[in-house]
Short mmCIF file of C-alpha atoms in Angstrom, two decimals:
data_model
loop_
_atom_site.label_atom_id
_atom_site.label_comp_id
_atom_site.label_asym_id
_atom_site.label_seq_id
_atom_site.Cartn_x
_atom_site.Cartn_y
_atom_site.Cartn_z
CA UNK A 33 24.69 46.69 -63.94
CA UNK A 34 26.91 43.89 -62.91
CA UNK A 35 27.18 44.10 -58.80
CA UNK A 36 28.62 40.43 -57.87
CA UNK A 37 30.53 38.27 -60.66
CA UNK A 38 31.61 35.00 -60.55
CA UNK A 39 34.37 33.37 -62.11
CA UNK A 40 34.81 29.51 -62.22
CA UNK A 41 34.06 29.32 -58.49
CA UNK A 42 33.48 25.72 -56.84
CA UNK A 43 31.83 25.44 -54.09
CA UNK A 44 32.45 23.44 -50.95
CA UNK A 45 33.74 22.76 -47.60
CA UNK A 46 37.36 22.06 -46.58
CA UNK A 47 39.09 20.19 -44.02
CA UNK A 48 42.68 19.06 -42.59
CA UNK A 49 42.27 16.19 -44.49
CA UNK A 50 40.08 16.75 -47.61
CA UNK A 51 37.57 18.88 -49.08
CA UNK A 52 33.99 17.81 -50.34
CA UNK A 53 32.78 20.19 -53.98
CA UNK A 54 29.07 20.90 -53.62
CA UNK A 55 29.41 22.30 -57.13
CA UNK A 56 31.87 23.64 -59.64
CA UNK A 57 32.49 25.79 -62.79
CA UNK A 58 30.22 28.45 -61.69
CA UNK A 59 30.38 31.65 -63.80
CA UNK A 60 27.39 34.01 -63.52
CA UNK A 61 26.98 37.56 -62.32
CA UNK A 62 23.98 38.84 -60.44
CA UNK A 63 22.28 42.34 -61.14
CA UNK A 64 21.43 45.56 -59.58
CA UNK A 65 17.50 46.66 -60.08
CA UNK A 66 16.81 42.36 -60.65
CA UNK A 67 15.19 40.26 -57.82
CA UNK A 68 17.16 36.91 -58.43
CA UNK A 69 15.66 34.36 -57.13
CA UNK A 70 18.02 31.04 -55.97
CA UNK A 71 15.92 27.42 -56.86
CA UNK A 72 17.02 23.81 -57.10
CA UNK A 73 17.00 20.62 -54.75
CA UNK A 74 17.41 20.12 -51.61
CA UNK A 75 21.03 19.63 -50.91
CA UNK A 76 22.20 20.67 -54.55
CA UNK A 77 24.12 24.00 -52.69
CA UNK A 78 22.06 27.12 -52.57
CA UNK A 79 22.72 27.80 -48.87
CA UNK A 80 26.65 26.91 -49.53
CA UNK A 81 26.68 29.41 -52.51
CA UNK A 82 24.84 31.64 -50.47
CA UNK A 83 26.79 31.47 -47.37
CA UNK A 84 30.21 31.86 -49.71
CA UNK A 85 29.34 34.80 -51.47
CA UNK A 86 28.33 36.38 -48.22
CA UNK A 87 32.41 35.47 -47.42
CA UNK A 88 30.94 33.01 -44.40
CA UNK A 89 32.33 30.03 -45.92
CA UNK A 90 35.60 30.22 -48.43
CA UNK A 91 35.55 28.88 -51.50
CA UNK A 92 37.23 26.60 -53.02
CA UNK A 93 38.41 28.06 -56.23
CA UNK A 94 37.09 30.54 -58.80
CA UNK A 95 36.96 34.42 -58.35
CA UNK A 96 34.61 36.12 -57.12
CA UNK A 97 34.18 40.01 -57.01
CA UNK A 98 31.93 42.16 -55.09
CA UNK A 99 31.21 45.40 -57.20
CA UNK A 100 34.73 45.23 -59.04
CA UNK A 101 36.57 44.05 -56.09
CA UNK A 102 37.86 40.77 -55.11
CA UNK A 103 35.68 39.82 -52.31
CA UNK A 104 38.92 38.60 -50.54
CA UNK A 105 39.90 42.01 -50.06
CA UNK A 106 37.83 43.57 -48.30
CA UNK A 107 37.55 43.75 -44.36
CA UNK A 108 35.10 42.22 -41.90
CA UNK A 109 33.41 46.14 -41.96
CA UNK A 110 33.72 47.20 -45.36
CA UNK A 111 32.12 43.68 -46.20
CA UNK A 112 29.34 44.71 -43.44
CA UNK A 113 28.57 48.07 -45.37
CA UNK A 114 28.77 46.39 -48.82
CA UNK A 115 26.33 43.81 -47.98
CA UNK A 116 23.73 42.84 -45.95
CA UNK A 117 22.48 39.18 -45.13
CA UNK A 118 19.35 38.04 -44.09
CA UNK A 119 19.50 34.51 -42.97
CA UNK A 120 16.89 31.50 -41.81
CA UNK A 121 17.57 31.36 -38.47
CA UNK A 122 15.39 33.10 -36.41
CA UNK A 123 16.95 35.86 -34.18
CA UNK A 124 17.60 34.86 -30.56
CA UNK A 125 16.89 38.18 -29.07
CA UNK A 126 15.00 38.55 -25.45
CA UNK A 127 13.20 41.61 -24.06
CA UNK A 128 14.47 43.46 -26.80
CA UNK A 129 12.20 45.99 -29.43
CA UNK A 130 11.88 45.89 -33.30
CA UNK A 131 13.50 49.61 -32.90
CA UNK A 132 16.07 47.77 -31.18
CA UNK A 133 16.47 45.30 -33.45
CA UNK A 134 16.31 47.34 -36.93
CA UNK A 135 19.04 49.97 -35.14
CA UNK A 136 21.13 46.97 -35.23
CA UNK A 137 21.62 47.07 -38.94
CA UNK A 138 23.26 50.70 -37.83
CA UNK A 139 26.20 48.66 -36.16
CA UNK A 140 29.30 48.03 -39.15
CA UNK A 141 29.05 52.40 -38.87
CA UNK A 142 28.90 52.84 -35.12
CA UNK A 143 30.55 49.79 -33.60
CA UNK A 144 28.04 46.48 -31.82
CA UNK A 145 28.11 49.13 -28.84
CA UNK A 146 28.24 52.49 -30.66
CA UNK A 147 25.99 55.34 -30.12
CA UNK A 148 23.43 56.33 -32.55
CA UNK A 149 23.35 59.78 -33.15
CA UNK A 150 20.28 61.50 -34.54
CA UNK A 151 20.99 60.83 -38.51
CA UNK A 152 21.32 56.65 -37.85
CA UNK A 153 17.65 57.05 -36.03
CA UNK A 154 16.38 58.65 -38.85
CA UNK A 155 18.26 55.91 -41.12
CA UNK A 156 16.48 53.46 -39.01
CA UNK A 157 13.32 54.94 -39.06
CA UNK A 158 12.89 55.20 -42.52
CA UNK A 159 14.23 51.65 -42.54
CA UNK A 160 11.16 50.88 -40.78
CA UNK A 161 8.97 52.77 -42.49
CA UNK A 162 10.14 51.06 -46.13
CA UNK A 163 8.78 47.94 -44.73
CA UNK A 164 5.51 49.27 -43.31
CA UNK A 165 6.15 48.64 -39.91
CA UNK A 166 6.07 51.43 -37.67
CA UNK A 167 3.01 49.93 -35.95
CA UNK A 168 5.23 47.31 -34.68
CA UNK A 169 8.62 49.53 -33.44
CA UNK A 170 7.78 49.78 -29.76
CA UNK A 171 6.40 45.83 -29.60
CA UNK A 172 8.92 42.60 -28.17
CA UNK A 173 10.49 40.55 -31.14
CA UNK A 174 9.87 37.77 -29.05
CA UNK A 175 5.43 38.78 -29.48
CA UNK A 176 5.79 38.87 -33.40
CA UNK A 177 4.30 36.25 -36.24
CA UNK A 178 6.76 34.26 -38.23
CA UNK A 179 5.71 37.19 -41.28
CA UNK A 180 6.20 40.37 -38.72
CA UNK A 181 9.42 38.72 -37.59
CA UNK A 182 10.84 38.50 -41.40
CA UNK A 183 9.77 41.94 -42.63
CA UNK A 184 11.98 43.23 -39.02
CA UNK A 185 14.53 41.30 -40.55
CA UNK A 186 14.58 43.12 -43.92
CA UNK A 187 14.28 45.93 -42.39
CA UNK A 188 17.13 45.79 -40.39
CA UNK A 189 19.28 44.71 -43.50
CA UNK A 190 18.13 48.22 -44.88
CA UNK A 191 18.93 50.14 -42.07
CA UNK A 192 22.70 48.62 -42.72
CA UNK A 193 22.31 50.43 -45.83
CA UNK A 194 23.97 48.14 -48.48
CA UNK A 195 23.88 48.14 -52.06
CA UNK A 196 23.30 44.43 -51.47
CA UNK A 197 21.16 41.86 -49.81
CA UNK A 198 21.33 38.71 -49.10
CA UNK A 199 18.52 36.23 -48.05
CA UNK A 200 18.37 32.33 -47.42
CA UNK A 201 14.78 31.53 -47.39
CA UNK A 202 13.12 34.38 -46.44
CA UNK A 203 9.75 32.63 -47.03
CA UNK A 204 10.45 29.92 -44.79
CA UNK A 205 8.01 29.31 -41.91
CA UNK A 206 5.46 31.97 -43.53
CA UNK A 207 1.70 31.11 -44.69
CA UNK A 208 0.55 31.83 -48.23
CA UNK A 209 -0.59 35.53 -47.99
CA UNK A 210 2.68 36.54 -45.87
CA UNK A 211 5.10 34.65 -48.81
CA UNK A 212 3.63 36.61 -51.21
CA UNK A 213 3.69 39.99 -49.28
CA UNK A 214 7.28 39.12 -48.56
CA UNK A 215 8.59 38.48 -51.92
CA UNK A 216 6.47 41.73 -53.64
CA UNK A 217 7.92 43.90 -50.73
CA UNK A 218 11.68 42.48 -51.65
CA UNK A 219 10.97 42.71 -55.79
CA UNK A 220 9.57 46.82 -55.10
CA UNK A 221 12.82 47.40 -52.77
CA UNK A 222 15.12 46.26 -55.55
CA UNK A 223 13.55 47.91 -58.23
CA UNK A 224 13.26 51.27 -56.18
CA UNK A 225 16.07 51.53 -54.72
CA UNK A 226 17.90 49.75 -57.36
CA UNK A 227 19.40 47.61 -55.06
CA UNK A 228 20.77 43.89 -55.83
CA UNK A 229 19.07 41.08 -54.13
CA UNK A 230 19.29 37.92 -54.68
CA UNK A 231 17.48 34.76 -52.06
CA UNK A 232 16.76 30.95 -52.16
CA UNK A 233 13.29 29.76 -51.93
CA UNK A 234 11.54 26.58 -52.17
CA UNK A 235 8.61 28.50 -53.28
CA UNK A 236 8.86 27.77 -57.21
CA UNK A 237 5.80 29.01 -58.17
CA UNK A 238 5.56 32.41 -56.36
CA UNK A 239 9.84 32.85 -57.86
CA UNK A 240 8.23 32.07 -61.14
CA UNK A 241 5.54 34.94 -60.85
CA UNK A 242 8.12 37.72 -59.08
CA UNK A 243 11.60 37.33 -60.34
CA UNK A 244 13.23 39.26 -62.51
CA UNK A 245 15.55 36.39 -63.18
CA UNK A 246 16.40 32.97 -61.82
CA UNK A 247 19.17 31.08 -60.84
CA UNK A 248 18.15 26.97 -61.03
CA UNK A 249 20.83 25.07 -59.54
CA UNK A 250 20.87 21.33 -60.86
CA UNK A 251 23.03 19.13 -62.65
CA UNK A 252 24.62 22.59 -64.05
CA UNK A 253 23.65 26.46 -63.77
CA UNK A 254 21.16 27.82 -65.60
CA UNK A 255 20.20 31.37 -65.42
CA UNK A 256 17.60 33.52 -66.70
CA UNK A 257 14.06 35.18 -66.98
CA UNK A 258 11.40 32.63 -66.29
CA UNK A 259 9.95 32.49 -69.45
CA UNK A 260 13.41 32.20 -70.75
CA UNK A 261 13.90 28.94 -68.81
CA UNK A 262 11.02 27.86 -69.13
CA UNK A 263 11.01 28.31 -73.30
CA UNK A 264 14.59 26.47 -73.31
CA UNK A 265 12.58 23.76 -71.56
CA UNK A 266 14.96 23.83 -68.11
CA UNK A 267 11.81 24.14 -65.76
CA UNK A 268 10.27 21.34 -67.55
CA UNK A 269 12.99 19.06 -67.02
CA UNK A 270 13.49 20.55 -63.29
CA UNK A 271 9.99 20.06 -62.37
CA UNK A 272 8.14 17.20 -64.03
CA UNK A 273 7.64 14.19 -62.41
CA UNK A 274 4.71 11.16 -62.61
CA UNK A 275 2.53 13.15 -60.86
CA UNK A 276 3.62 17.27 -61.43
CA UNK A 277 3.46 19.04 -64.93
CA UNK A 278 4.35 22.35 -65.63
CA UNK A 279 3.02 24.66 -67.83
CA UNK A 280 5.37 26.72 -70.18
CA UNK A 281 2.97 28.58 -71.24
CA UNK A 282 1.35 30.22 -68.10
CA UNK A 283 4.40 29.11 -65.79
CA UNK A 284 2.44 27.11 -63.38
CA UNK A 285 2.95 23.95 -61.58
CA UNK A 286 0.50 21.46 -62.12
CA UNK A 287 -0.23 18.27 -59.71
CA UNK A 288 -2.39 15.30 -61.29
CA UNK A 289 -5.08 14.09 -59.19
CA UNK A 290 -5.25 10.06 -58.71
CA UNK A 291 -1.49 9.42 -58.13
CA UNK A 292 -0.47 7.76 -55.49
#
């Protein structure tokens, strides 16, 4: 089912004077039950399109709707319980708990200084517990690994209990092992809890392996199931270079040896 659509929506950032389009004409919609997966260049506009679906940033023109509803229309809080966002940045938090953290997520229902009552501790708890965890609730977020510190992060996006999340580069600063465990544990959310999710990564070949669909920004939008893009020949064009191949057939990226 259709959760976010997008009509003719350009992308970009305005000033007194001016405004600069990062890019135009987009018309799309994104899926509950799909891990969508964000790719393209540096500086082609996934963050922007990102941070202006998450109503951060306006846009410039275009529609967009948020489960039937013109994003414009709802409130800072009904936004908040619609959708959560998960963002690089690494939280500035001192002397302050992963149960701490995660009951965060609790906050567009009780207020940045509301008090939990028992049924947002169990929310958060079982927030916690969704991500595997619960070894971790009583330690400092300032003790964790870059990979502990991320799955907090997701966890407190599902103690805010949205129907959507959000996430720019959740594989950033992660090794290997961790960017895989990271994007399995965000495809068997979505498809659990049918939720819709949708992130950027740099990490082409692990979004070739676990999306259910991708978005590749370039010189236009082209969306759809890897092997779909990569069968039109999109990821072909995207990838290749003199020294990388890619392989339709088994979608992997290939790097010659002896270029220099």
């Amino acid at each position: 089912m259709d959760t976010i659509r997008l009509s003719d929506v350009c992308l970009g950032y305005r000033s007194r004077q001016s405004h600069r389009i990062v890019a135009n004409h987009i018309s799309a919609s994104i899926c509950s039950g799909q891990l969508t997966c964000l790719i393209g260049r540096n500086g082609i506009g996934k963050s922007t399109l990102l941070r202006t679906l998450s109503g951060f940033l306006p846009r410039l023109g275009g529609k967009i709707e948020i489960e039937g509803k013109d994003l414009d229309d709802y409130t800072a809080r009904q936004l908040a319980q619609k959708l959560g966002v998960v963002l690089t940045e690494r939280p500035d938090v001192q002397q302050m708990t992963v149960w701490e953290l995660v009951s965060m997520g609790r906050s567009p229902y009780t207020g940045f200084w509301g008090k939990l009552d028992a049924g947002d501790e169990q929310i958060v708890d079982e927030a916690i517990a969704q991500v595997g965890i619960q070894k971790l609730s009583d330690r400092l977020v300032t003790t964790l690994s870059d990979g502990e510190r991320q799955k907090v992060m997701i966890a407190k996006a599902l103690a805010q209990q949205t129907s959507i999340i959000f996430l720019d580069e959740p594989t950033a600063f992660l090794d290997y092992p961790s960017k895989v465990e990271t994007l399995l544990l965000l495809r068997r959310i979505c498809h659990e809890s049918q939720k819709t999710i949708f992130l950027s990564t740099h990490d082409l070949e692990l979004a070739l392996q676990v999306a259910d669909c991708l978005w590749l920004m370039d010189a236009t939008l082209s969306i759809g199931t890897p092997r779909q893009l990569a069968d039109r020949g999109v990821l072909s064009q995207f990838l290749e270079t003199e020294g990388v191949t890619f392989d339709a057939a088994t979608l992997t990226i290939q790097v010659r040896k002896g270029i220099v």
